Amino acid sequence: MPKRLVFDRWIFFTVGLLVVAGLFMVGSASNYAAMSGGQSPSYFLIRHGIHALMGLALLLGAMHVPLRRFDDRRLLALLVAGSLMALFLVRTMPAAG
């Protein structure tokens, strides 16, 4: 009988703790910056929380993909190319403000 694959709980909870700490730091450090820009004091905290939830959804989706799928070099090349393209697009965006 094959061994059931499970995720590493220590890594999962460590990353979760880091995300919560990041939310706390963004929330406490960005109040003045948001208010001086005419936004709500919790503007950056809400944005960061939305992005953290999107990352969590991607993480949960990726956890259900068997690792054997990544043995295919074409898929791996496609994922690397997509990541590099996204990095290039972000680097070429105009500066905000």
PDB file of N, CA and C in Angstrom:
ATOM      1  N   MET A   1       0.839  -1.173   0.000  1.00  0.00           N
ATOM      2  CA  MET A   1       0.000   0.000   0.000  1.00  0.00           C
ATOM      3  C   MET A   1       0.893   1.248   0.000  1.00  0.00           C
ATOM      4  N   PRO A   2       0.672   2.182  -0.925  1.00  0.00           N
ATOM      5  CA  PRO A   2       1.522   3.377  -0.966  1.00  0.00           C
ATOM      6  C   PRO A   2       1.298   4.270   0.254  1.00  0.00           C
ATOM      7  N   LYS A   3       2.378   4.932   0.615  1.00  0.00           N
ATOM      8  CA  LYS A   3       2.316   5.839   1.759  1.00  0.00           C
ATOM      9  C   LYS A   3       1.535   7.089   1.372  1.00  0.00           C
ATOM     10  N   ARG A   4       0.644   7.512   2.263  1.00  0.00           N
ATOM     11  CA  ARG A   4      -0.156   8.716   2.022  1.00  0.00           C
ATOM     12  C   ARG A   4       0.719   9.948   2.195  1.00  0.00           C
ATOM     13  N   LEU A   5       0.677  10.841   1.202  1.00  0.00           N
ATOM     14  CA  LEU A   5       1.492  12.045   1.252  1.00  0.00           C
ATOM     15  C   LEU A   5       0.763  13.132   2.034  1.00  0.00           C
ATOM     16  N   VAL A   6       1.470  13.763   2.955  1.00  0.00           N
ATOM     17  CA  VAL A   6       0.920  14.861   3.743  1.00  0.00           C
ATOM     18  C   VAL A   6       1.878  16.033   3.660  1.00  0.00           C
ATOM     19  N   PHE A   7       1.379  17.222   3.933  1.00  0.00           N
ATOM     20  CA  PHE A   7       2.223  18.407   3.915  1.00  0.00           C
ATOM     21  C   PHE A   7       2.951  18.541   5.244  1.00  0.00           C
ATOM     22  N   ASP A   8       4.032  19.286   5.226  1.00  0.00           N
ATOM     23  CA  ASP A   8       4.833  19.509   6.416  1.00  0.00           C
ATOM     24  C   ASP A   8       4.153  20.577   7.278  1.00  0.00           C
ATOM     25  N   ARG A   9       3.621  20.171   8.400  1.00  0.00           N
ATOM     26  CA  ARG A   9       2.861  21.091   9.255  1.00  0.00           C
ATOM     27  C   ARG A   9       3.735  22.190   9.838  1.00  0.00           C
ATOM     28  N   TRP A  10       4.993  21.879  10.162  1.00  0.00           N
ATOM     29  CA  TRP A  10       5.874  22.893  10.745  1.00  0.00           C
ATOM     30  C   TRP A  10       6.112  24.036   9.768  1.00  0.00           C
ATOM     31  N   ILE A  11       6.359  23.703   8.524  1.00  0.00           N
ATOM     32  CA  ILE A  11       6.587  24.750   7.527  1.00  0.00           C
ATOM     33  C   ILE A  11       5.302  25.539   7.302  1.00  0.00           C
ATOM     34  N   PHE A  12       4.186  24.848   7.214  1.00  0.00           N
ATOM     35  CA  PHE A  12       2.903  25.503   6.987  1.00  0.00           C
ATOM     36  C   PHE A  12       2.597  26.506   8.099  1.00  0.00           C
ATOM     37  N   PHE A  13       2.761  26.095   9.344  1.00  0.00           N
ATOM     38  CA  PHE A  13       2.442  26.995  10.456  1.00  0.00           C
ATOM     39  C   PHE A  13       3.489  28.093  10.639  1.00  0.00           C
ATOM     40  N   THR A  14       4.740  27.806  10.281  1.00  0.00           N
ATOM     41  CA  THR A  14       5.765  28.855  10.327  1.00  0.00           C
ATOM     42  C   THR A  14       5.461  29.942   9.315  1.00  0.00           C
ATOM     43  N   VAL A  15       5.088  29.546   8.108  1.00  0.00           N
ATOM     44  CA  VAL A  15       4.717  30.523   7.081  1.00  0.00           C
ATOM     45  C   VAL A  15       3.479  31.296   7.518  1.00  0.00           C
ATOM     46  N   GLY A  16       2.512  30.614   8.109  1.00  0.00           N
ATOM     47  CA  GLY A  16       1.320  31.295   8.612  1.00  0.00           C
ATOM     48  C   GLY A  16       1.661  32.324   9.678  1.00  0.00           C
ATOM     49  N   LEU A  17       2.586  31.980  10.574  1.00  0.00           N
ATOM     50  CA  LEU A  17       3.009  32.923  11.605  1.00  0.00           C
ATOM     51  C   LEU A  17       3.709  34.133  10.979  1.00  0.00           C
ATOM     52  N   LEU A  18       4.532  33.904   9.955  1.00  0.00           N
ATOM     53  CA  LEU A  18       5.200  35.008   9.273  1.00  0.00           C
ATOM     54  C   LEU A  18       4.199  35.915   8.555  1.00  0.00           C
ATOM     55  N   VAL A  19       3.164  35.338   7.983  1.00  0.00           N
ATOM     56  CA  VAL A  19       2.137  36.142   7.307  1.00  0.00           C
ATOM     57  C   VAL A  19       1.386  36.995   8.316  1.00  0.00           C
ATOM     58  N   VAL A  20       1.032  36.418   9.453  1.00  0.00           N
ATOM     59  CA  VAL A  20       0.336  37.184  10.489  1.00  0.00           C
ATOM     60  C   VAL A  20       1.237  38.296  11.020  1.00  0.00           C
ATOM     61  N   ALA A  21       2.528  38.009  11.216  1.00  0.00           N
ATOM     62  CA  ALA A  21       3.461  39.040  11.666  1.00  0.00           C
ATOM     63  C   ALA A  21       3.585  40.140  10.616  1.00  0.00           C
ATOM     64  N   GLY A  22       3.598  39.765   9.328  1.00  0.00           N
ATOM     65  CA  GLY A  22       3.650  40.760   8.269  1.00  0.00           C
ATOM     66  C   GLY A  22       2.406  41.628   8.246  1.00  0.00           C
ATOM     67  N   LEU A  23       1.254  41.030   8.457  1.00  0.00           N
ATOM     68  CA  LEU A  23       0.019  41.812   8.533  1.00  0.00           C
ATOM     69  C   LEU A  23       0.074  42.800   9.694  1.00  0.00           C
ATOM     70  N   PHE A  24       0.586  42.343  10.828  1.00  0.00           N
ATOM     71  CA  PHE A  24       0.706  43.230  11.987  1.00  0.00           C
ATOM     72  C   PHE A  24       1.647  44.392  11.690  1.00  0.00           C
ATOM     73  N   MET A  25       2.784  44.094  11.061  1.00  0.00           N
ATOM     74  CA  MET A  25       3.755  45.152  10.779  1.00  0.00           C
ATOM     75  C   MET A  25       3.224  46.146   9.750  1.00  0.00           C
ATOM     76  N   VAL A  26       2.568  45.654   8.698  1.00  0.00           N
ATOM     77  CA  VAL A  26       2.004  46.563   7.701  1.00  0.00           C
ATOM     78  C   VAL A  26       0.913  47.413   8.336  1.00  0.00           C
ATOM     79  N   GLY A  27       0.085  46.796   9.156  1.00  0.00           N
ATOM     80  CA  GLY A  27      -0.990  47.545   9.797  1.00  0.00           C
ATOM     81  C   GLY A  27      -0.497  48.615  10.730  1.00  0.00           C
ATOM     82  N   SER A  28       0.579  48.331  11.463  1.00  0.00           N
ATOM     83  CA  SER A  28       1.060  49.320  12.420  1.00  0.00           C
ATOM     84  C   SER A  28       1.955  50.376  11.783  1.00  0.00           C
ATOM     85  N   ALA A  29       2.591  50.068  10.657  1.00  0.00           N
ATOM     86  CA  ALA A  29       3.542  50.997  10.070  1.00  0.00           C
ATOM     87  C   ALA A  29       2.952  51.883   8.982  1.00  0.00           C
ATOM     88  N   SER A  30       1.786  51.554   8.473  1.00  0.00           N
ATOM     89  CA  SER A  30       1.298  52.282   7.298  1.00  0.00           C
ATOM     90  C   SER A  30       0.117  53.207   7.579  1.00  0.00           C
ATOM     91  N   ASN A  31      -0.275  53.368   8.817  1.00  0.00           N
ATOM     92  CA  ASN A  31      -1.401  54.255   9.122  1.00  0.00           C
ATOM     93  C   ASN A  31      -1.124  55.686   8.666  1.00  0.00           C
ATOM     94  N   TYR A  32       0.034  56.203   9.040  1.00  0.00           N
ATOM     95  CA  TYR A  32       0.356  57.595   8.708  1.00  0.00           C
ATOM     96  C   TYR A  32       0.496  57.773   7.195  1.00  0.00           C
ATOM     97  N   ALA A  33       1.132  56.817   6.525  1.00  0.00           N
ATOM     98  CA  ALA A  33       1.315  56.933   5.077  1.00  0.00           C
ATOM     99  C   ALA A  33      -0.024  56.929   4.350  1.00  0.00           C
ATOM    100  N   ALA A  34      -0.943  56.100   4.796  1.00  0.00           N
ATOM    101  CA  ALA A  34      -2.261  56.052   4.159  1.00  0.00           C
ATOM    102  C   ALA A  34      -3.038  57.333   4.422  1.00  0.00           C
ATOM    103  N   MET A  35      -2.998  57.829   5.640  1.00  0.00           N
ATOM    104  CA  MET A  35      -3.742  59.048   5.976  1.00  0.00           C
ATOM    105  C   MET A  35      -3.159  60.262   5.261  1.00  0.00           C
ATOM    106  N   SER A  36      -1.838  60.321   5.119  1.00  0.00           N
ATOM    107  CA  SER A  36      -1.242  61.458   4.423  1.00  0.00           C
ATOM    108  C   SER A  36      -1.529  61.402   2.930  1.00  0.00           C
ATOM    109  N   GLY A  37      -1.874  60.233   2.409  1.00  0.00           N
ATOM    110  CA  GLY A  37      -2.254  60.098   1.001  1.00  0.00           C
ATOM    111  C   GLY A  37      -3.745  60.242   0.789  1.00  0.00           C
ATOM    112  N   GLY A  38      -4.495  60.540   1.823  1.00  0.00           N
ATOM    113  CA  GLY A  38      -5.937  60.728   1.694  1.00  0.00           C
ATOM    114  C   GLY A  38      -6.734  59.436   1.714  1.00  0.00           C
ATOM    115  N   GLN A  39      -6.134  58.350   2.166  1.00  0.00           N
ATOM    116  CA  GLN A  39      -6.810  57.053   2.230  1.00  0.00           C
ATOM    117  C   GLN A  39      -7.251  56.765   3.661  1.00  0.00           C
ATOM    118  N   SER A  40      -8.000  55.703   3.803  1.00  0.00           N
ATOM    119  CA  SER A  40      -8.378  55.222   5.127  1.00  0.00           C
ATOM    120  C   SER A  40      -7.124  54.745   5.868  1.00  0.00           C
ATOM    121  N   PRO A  41      -7.065  54.870   7.192  1.00  0.00           N
ATOM    122  CA  PRO A  41      -5.874  54.417   7.924  1.00  0.00           C
ATOM    123  C   PRO A  41      -5.575  52.926   7.732  1.00  0.00           C
ATOM    124  N   SER A  42      -6.582  52.139   7.463  1.00  0.00           N
ATOM    125  CA  SER A  42      -6.361  50.699   7.287  1.00  0.00           C
ATOM    126  C   SER A  42      -6.285  50.289   5.819  1.00  0.00           C
ATOM    127  N   TYR A  43      -6.057  51.241   4.927  1.00  0.00           N
ATOM    128  CA  TYR A  43      -6.035  50.966   3.483  1.00  0.00           C
ATOM    129  C   TYR A  43      -4.986  49.924   3.125  1.00  0.00           C
ATOM    130  N   PHE A  44      -3.732  50.109   3.575  1.00  0.00           N
ATOM    131  CA  PHE A  44      -2.661  49.181   3.219  1.00  0.00           C
ATOM    132  C   PHE A  44      -2.814  47.847   3.931  1.00  0.00           C
ATOM    133  N   LEU A  45      -3.358  47.870   5.139  1.00  0.00           N
ATOM    134  CA  LEU A  45      -3.605  46.623   5.857  1.00  0.00           C
ATOM    135  C   LEU A  45      -4.628  45.771   5.114  1.00  0.00           C
ATOM    136  N   ILE A  46      -5.686  46.383   4.629  1.00  0.00           N
ATOM    137  CA  ILE A  46      -6.714  45.644   3.887  1.00  0.00           C
ATOM    138  C   ILE A  46      -6.138  45.102   2.586  1.00  0.00           C
ATOM    139  N   ARG A  47      -5.361  45.929   1.876  1.00  0.00           N
ATOM    140  CA  ARG A  47      -4.732  45.462   0.633  1.00  0.00           C
ATOM    141  C   ARG A  47      -3.804  44.289   0.896  1.00  0.00           C
ATOM    142  N   HIS A  48      -2.994  44.392   1.938  1.00  0.00           N
ATOM    143  CA  HIS A  48      -2.055  43.317   2.269  1.00  0.00           C
ATOM    144  C   HIS A  48      -2.816  42.046   2.668  1.00  0.00           C
ATOM    145  N   GLY A  49      -3.906  42.211   3.408  1.00  0.00           N
ATOM    146  CA  GLY A  49      -4.719  41.054   3.786  1.00  0.00           C
ATOM    147  C   GLY A  49      -5.352  40.367   2.590  1.00  0.00           C
ATOM    148  N   ILE A  50      -5.814  41.140   1.612  1.00  0.00           N
ATOM    149  CA  ILE A  50      -6.391  40.559   0.396  1.00  0.00           C
ATOM    150  C   ILE A  50      -5.327  39.774  -0.362  1.00  0.00           C
ATOM    151  N   HIS A  51      -4.136  40.339  -0.482  1.00  0.00           N
ATOM    152  CA  HIS A  51      -3.065  39.633  -1.175  1.00  0.00           C
ATOM    153  C   HIS A  51      -2.627  38.387  -0.406  1.00  0.00           C
ATOM    154  N   ALA A  52      -2.643  38.451   0.906  1.00  0.00           N
ATOM    155  CA  ALA A  52      -2.302  37.270   1.707  1.00  0.00           C
ATOM    156  C   ALA A  52      -3.344  36.174   1.513  1.00  0.00           C
ATOM    157  N   LEU A  53      -4.620  36.533   1.438  1.00  0.00           N
ATOM    158  CA  LEU A  53      -5.670  35.527   1.189  1.00  0.00           C
ATOM    159  C   LEU A  53      -5.548  34.928  -0.203  1.00  0.00           C
ATOM    160  N   MET A  54      -5.194  35.753  -1.201  1.00  0.00           N
ATOM    161  CA  MET A  54      -4.986  35.208  -2.548  1.00  0.00           C
ATOM    162  C   MET A  54      -3.801  34.235  -2.554  1.00  0.00           C
ATOM    163  N   GLY A  55      -2.743  34.570  -1.829  1.00  0.00           N
ATOM    164  CA  GLY A  55      -1.601  33.667  -1.723  1.00  0.00           C
ATOM    165  C   GLY A  55      -1.960  32.375  -1.015  1.00  0.00           C
ATOM    166  N   LEU A  56      -2.800  32.472   0.012  1.00  0.00           N
ATOM    167  CA  LEU A  56      -3.257  31.278   0.725  1.00  0.00           C
ATOM    168  C   LEU A  56      -4.078  30.378  -0.190  1.00  0.00           C
ATOM    169  N   ALA A  57      -4.936  30.981  -1.009  1.00  0.00           N
ATOM    170  CA  ALA A  57      -5.735  30.189  -1.950  1.00  0.00           C
ATOM    171  C   ALA A  57      -4.833  29.479  -2.958  1.00  0.00           C
ATOM    172  N   LEU A  58      -3.810  30.178  -3.451  1.00  0.00           N
ATOM    173  CA  LEU A  58      -2.865  29.538  -4.370  1.00  0.00           C
ATOM    174  C   LEU A  58      -2.080  28.426  -3.677  1.00  0.00           C
ATOM    175  N   LEU A  59      -1.710  28.650  -2.427  1.00  0.00           N
ATOM    176  CA  LEU A  59      -0.994  27.632  -1.666  1.00  0.00           C
ATOM    177  C   LEU A  59      -1.849  26.374  -1.502  1.00  0.00           C
ATOM    178  N   LEU A  60      -3.106  26.559  -1.127  1.00  0.00           N
ATOM    179  CA  LEU A  60      -3.983  25.401  -0.939  1.00  0.00           C
ATOM    180  C   LEU A  60      -4.204  24.660  -2.249  1.00  0.00           C
ATOM    181  N   GLY A  61      -4.297  25.405  -3.351  1.00  0.00           N
ATOM    182  CA  GLY A  61      -4.426  24.755  -4.655  1.00  0.00           C
ATOM    183  C   GLY A  61      -3.165  24.003  -5.036  1.00  0.00           C
ATOM    184  N   ALA A  62      -2.002  24.588  -4.771  1.00  0.00           N
ATOM    185  CA  ALA A  62      -0.735  23.952  -5.118  1.00  0.00           C
ATOM    186  C   ALA A  62      -0.460  22.733  -4.256  1.00  0.00           C
ATOM    187  N   MET A  63      -0.988  22.708  -3.047  1.00  0.00           N
ATOM    188  CA  MET A  63      -0.759  21.561  -2.170  1.00  0.00           C
ATOM    189  C   MET A  63      -1.441  20.304  -2.685  1.00  0.00           C
ATOM    190  N   HIS A  64      -2.431  20.454  -3.552  1.00  0.00           N
ATOM    191  CA  HIS A  64      -3.140  19.293  -4.073  1.00  0.00           C
ATOM    192  C   HIS A  64      -2.562  18.790  -5.386  1.00  0.00           C
ATOM    193  N   VAL A  65      -1.523  19.436  -5.887  1.00  0.00           N
ATOM    194  CA  VAL A  65      -0.878  18.986  -7.116  1.00  0.00           C
ATOM    195  C   VAL A  65       0.193  17.972  -6.740  1.00  0.00           C
ATOM    196  N   PRO A  66       0.131  16.769  -7.319  1.00  0.00           N
ATOM    197  CA  PRO A  66       1.173  15.773  -7.012  1.00  0.00           C
ATOM    198  C   PRO A  66       2.533  16.249  -7.518  1.00  0.00           C
ATOM    199  N   LEU A  67       3.581  16.018  -6.728  1.00  0.00           N
ATOM    200  CA  LEU A  67       4.916  16.467  -7.100  1.00  0.00           C
ATOM    201  C   LEU A  67       5.440  15.764  -8.345  1.00  0.00           C
ATOM    202  N   ARG A  68       4.920  14.612  -8.663  1.00  0.00           N
ATOM    203  CA  ARG A  68       5.367  13.895  -9.871  1.00  0.00           C
ATOM    204  C   ARG A  68       5.006  14.649 -11.145  1.00  0.00           C
ATOM    205  N   ARG A  69       4.024  15.535 -11.058  1.00  0.00           N
ATOM    206  CA  ARG A  69       3.672  16.342 -12.238  1.00  0.00           C
ATOM    207  C   ARG A  69       4.804  17.256 -12.657  1.00  0.00           C
ATOM    208  N   PHE A  70       5.646  17.644 -11.715  1.00  0.00           N
ATOM    209  CA  PHE A  70       6.736  18.563 -12.012  1.00  0.00           C
ATOM    210  C   PHE A  70       7.962  17.859 -12.583  1.00  0.00           C
ATOM    211  N   ASP A  71       7.883  16.544 -12.790  1.00  0.00           N
ATOM    212  CA  ASP A  71       8.968  15.820 -13.443  1.00  0.00           C
ATOM    213  C   ASP A  71       9.038  16.134 -14.931  1.00  0.00           C
ATOM    214  N   ASP A  72       7.937  16.591 -15.500  1.00  0.00           N
ATOM    215  CA  ASP A  72       7.905  16.924 -16.919  1.00  0.00           C
ATOM    216  C   ASP A  72       8.662  18.233 -17.150  1.00  0.00           C
ATOM    217  N   ARG A  73       9.728  18.174 -17.950  1.00  0.00           N
ATOM    218  CA  ARG A  73      10.570  19.353 -18.179  1.00  0.00           C
ATOM    219  C   ARG A  73       9.823  20.455 -18.923  1.00  0.00           C
ATOM    220  N   ARG A  74       8.874  20.093 -19.767  1.00  0.00           N
ATOM    221  CA  ARG A  74       8.121  21.118 -20.499  1.00  0.00           C
ATOM    222  C   ARG A  74       7.271  21.943 -19.548  1.00  0.00           C
ATOM    223  N   LEU A  75       6.623  21.292 -18.610  1.00  0.00           N
ATOM    224  CA  LEU A  75       5.820  22.016 -17.624  1.00  0.00           C
ATOM    225  C   LEU A  75       6.698  22.904 -16.757  1.00  0.00           C
ATOM    226  N   LEU A  76       7.841  22.370 -16.351  1.00  0.00           N
ATOM    227  CA  LEU A  76       8.756  23.149 -15.533  1.00  0.00           C
ATOM    228  C   LEU A  76       9.272  24.370 -16.307  1.00  0.00           C
ATOM    229  N   ALA A  77       9.601  24.200 -17.582  1.00  0.00           N
ATOM    230  CA  ALA A  77      10.063  25.319 -18.406  1.00  0.00           C
ATOM    231  C   ALA A  77       8.954  26.350 -18.583  1.00  0.00           C
ATOM    232  N   LEU A  78       7.721  25.895 -18.736  1.00  0.00           N
ATOM    233  CA  LEU A  78       6.588  26.804 -18.878  1.00  0.00           C
ATOM    234  C   LEU A  78       6.382  27.616 -17.599  1.00  0.00           C
ATOM    235  N   LEU A  79       6.488  26.982 -16.440  1.00  0.00           N
ATOM    236  CA  LEU A  79       6.327  27.688 -15.170  1.00  0.00           C
ATOM    237  C   LEU A  79       7.454  28.697 -14.941  1.00  0.00           C
ATOM    238  N   VAL A  80       8.684  28.323 -15.278  1.00  0.00           N
ATOM    239  CA  VAL A  80       9.809  29.247 -15.117  1.00  0.00           C
ATOM    240  C   VAL A  80       9.652  30.427 -16.073  1.00  0.00           C
ATOM    241  N   ALA A  81       9.252  30.155 -17.325  1.00  0.00           N
ATOM    242  CA  ALA A  81       9.061  31.235 -18.297  1.00  0.00           C
ATOM    243  C   ALA A  81       7.938  32.174 -17.850  1.00  0.00           C
ATOM    244  N   GLY A  82       6.863  31.617 -17.329  1.00  0.00           N
ATOM    245  CA  GLY A  82       5.769  32.453 -16.831  1.00  0.00           C
ATOM    246  C   GLY A  82       6.195  33.309 -15.657  1.00  0.00           C
ATOM    247  N   SER A  83       7.004  32.753 -14.757  1.00  0.00           N
ATOM    248  CA  SER A  83       7.495  33.522 -13.617  1.00  0.00           C
ATOM    249  C   SER A  83       8.417  34.649 -14.066  1.00  0.00           C
ATOM    250  N   LEU A  84       9.294  34.351 -15.025  1.00  0.00           N
ATOM    251  CA  LEU A  84      10.201  35.387 -15.526  1.00  0.00           C
ATOM    252  C   LEU A  84       9.436  36.479 -16.266  1.00  0.00           C
ATOM    253  N   MET A  85       8.385  36.102 -16.996  1.00  0.00           N
ATOM    254  CA  MET A  85       7.575  37.096 -17.696  1.00  0.00           C
ATOM    255  C   MET A  85       6.843  37.993 -16.696  1.00  0.00           C
ATOM    256  N   ALA A  86       6.308  37.404 -15.636  1.00  0.00           N
ATOM    257  CA  ALA A  86       5.634  38.206 -14.611  1.00  0.00           C
ATOM    258  C   ALA A  86       6.628  39.139 -13.928  1.00  0.00           C
ATOM    259  N   LEU A  87       7.842  38.657 -13.663  1.00  0.00           N
ATOM    260  CA  LEU A  87       8.861  39.511 -13.069  1.00  0.00           C
ATOM    261  C   LEU A  87       9.215  40.663 -13.999  1.00  0.00           C
ATOM    262  N   PHE A  88       9.350  40.382 -15.283  1.00  0.00           N
ATOM    263  CA  PHE A  88       9.657  41.424 -16.256  1.00  0.00           C
ATOM    264  C   PHE A  88       8.539  42.464 -16.316  1.00  0.00           C
ATOM    265  N   LEU A  89       7.275  41.987 -16.307  1.00  0.00           N
ATOM    266  CA  LEU A  89       6.157  42.926 -16.362  1.00  0.00           C
ATOM    267  C   LEU A  89       6.104  43.819 -15.127  1.00  0.00           C
ATOM    268  N   VAL A  90       6.390  43.255 -13.973  1.00  0.00           N
ATOM    269  CA  VAL A  90       6.379  44.051 -12.754  1.00  0.00           C
ATOM    270  C   VAL A  90       7.512  45.060 -12.761  1.00  0.00           C
ATOM    271  N   ARG A  91       8.677  44.658 -13.246  1.00  0.00           N
ATOM    272  CA  ARG A  91       9.826  45.563 -13.256  1.00  0.00           C
ATOM    273  C   ARG A  91       9.643  46.717 -14.250  1.00  0.00           C
ATOM    274  N   THR A  92       8.835  46.518 -15.282  1.00  0.00           N
ATOM    275  CA  THR A  92       8.655  47.565 -16.287  1.00  0.00           C
ATOM    276  C   THR A  92       7.421  48.426 -16.035  1.00  0.00           C
ATOM    277  N   MET A  93       6.719  48.189 -14.948  1.00  0.00           N
ATOM    278  CA  MET A  93       5.561  49.013 -14.627  1.00  0.00           C
ATOM    279  C   MET A  93       6.008  50.415 -14.237  1.00  0.00           C
ATOM    280  N   PRO A  94       5.208  51.417 -14.554  1.00  0.00           N
ATOM    281  CA  PRO A  94       5.590  52.763 -14.125  1.00  0.00           C
ATOM    282  C   PRO A  94       5.473  52.901 -12.608  1.00  0.00           C
ATOM    283  N   ALA A  95       6.276  53.768 -12.064  1.00  0.00           N
ATOM    284  CA  ALA A  95       6.273  53.987 -10.615  1.00  0.00           C
ATOM    285  C   ALA A  95       4.947  54.619 -10.191  1.00  0.00           C
ATOM    286  N   ALA A  96       4.419  54.126  -9.086  1.00  0.00           N
ATOM    287  CA  ALA A  96       3.163  54.680  -8.560  1.00  0.00           C
ATOM    288  C   ALA A  96       3.461  55.926  -7.753  1.00  0.00           C
ATOM    289  N   GLY A  97       2.871  57.036  -8.164  1.00  0.00           N
ATOM    290  CA  GLY A  97       2.998  58.261  -7.410  1.00  0.00           C
ATOM    291  C   GLY A  97       4.290  58.935  -7.695  1.00  0.00           C
TER     292      GLY A  97
END
